[in-house]
Amino acid sequence: MDIGGKRMGFKSSIRSRIIINFGAIVIATVVVLEVLFVAFVQNYYYGGVEQILKDRVNISAEFLNRYFTYSSVEEKAKFLFENNISSYDNKFLVQILNKEKIVVMDSNGLSEFSVLETDDINDAFNNKITIYESYSEMTGERMLSASRPLLKYNQIDGVIRYTVSMEKVDREVKNYILGGLALGATAIIFLMLLTLNISKSIVNHIMKLKE
């Protein structure tokens, strides 16, 4: 190989190393930032919805247990849905269940005669609160539920359950994640183009020093 060929091979080798090394750093950095961004968005939105869900069911359960402690679940349901459902609570499906885990009444004015056996309801009868995830049989949308016990003479007599649709939240999170991925891809392309120019400048400078 002649001297010119060696110089070109050396030049190409250095440039390739710079591009590969810097490219690996850029891609790794962007991927880590993307993962952190996705985790932050999901925690912010989903964590916020879960906390609101817990707060609403706790507030309603505490109100009914404090002021209607001697009333049956049927009487509690009647009062709640006729007098105390706020416009904010209309965003949720609110259900009142008796000790047999049958829906006595919900915020749509409906009653169900089938037993609801879900983790949040079972935990509520053990005085625990958990978030239960399910999917609507009619629409397929994701739902989150939380339940709290209703008391009569300080004994658990039923359960109040709040359920919220996650359709809008899931769509919002998806949009943020897609936007973040698009931004990350753009950043990688821009930085790789910048790396090409920088590597070319560095190699030319080194070649000048070797002359």
Coordinates of C-alpha atoms in Angstrom, one line a residue, residues 45-61 88-89 91-95 120 129-134 142-148 160-166:
Y45 CA -50.2 10.9 35.8
Y46 CA -51.0 7.5 37.1
G47 CA -49.8 8.2 40.6
G48 CA -51.9 11.3 40.7
V49 CA -55.0 9.5 39.5
E50 CA -54.5 6.8 42.1
Q51 CA -54.1 9.3 44.9
I52 CA -57.2 11.3 43.8
L53 CA -59.2 8.0 43.7
K54 CA -58.1 7.1 47.2
D55 CA -58.9 10.6 48.5
R56 CA -62.4 10.6 47.1
V57 CA -63.4 7.2 48.3
N58 CA -61.9 8.0 51.8
I59 CA -63.7 11.3 52.0
S60 CA -67.1 9.7 51.1
A61 CA -66.6 6.7 53.4
Y88 CA -66.6 16.4 40.6
D89 CA -67.7 13.0 41.7
K91 CA -66.3 11.8 36.9
F92 CA -66.4 8.5 38.8
L93 CA -68.7 5.5 38.9
V94 CA -69.7 5.3 42.5
Q95 CA -71.1 2.0 43.8
D120 CA -60.2 -3.8 46.2
I129 CA -57.4 0.1 50.5
T130 CA -55.9 -1.0 47.2
I131 CA -56.1 0.1 43.6
Y132 CA -57.7 -2.5 41.3
E133 CA -57.2 -2.4 37.6
S134 CA -59.8 -3.8 35.2
R142 CA -58.9 0.5 31.3
M143 CA -60.4 1.3 34.7
L144 CA -59.1 1.9 38.2
S145 CA -61.1 1.2 41.3
A146 CA -60.7 1.7 45.0
S147 CA -63.0 0.7 47.9
R148 CA -63.6 1.6 51.5
I160 CA -68.3 2.2 48.9
R161 CA -66.4 1.9 45.6
Y162 CA -65.1 4.5 43.2
T163 CA -64.1 3.6 39.7
V164 CA -62.6 5.9 37.1
S165 CA -61.9 5.5 33.4
M166 CA -58.2 5.8 32.4

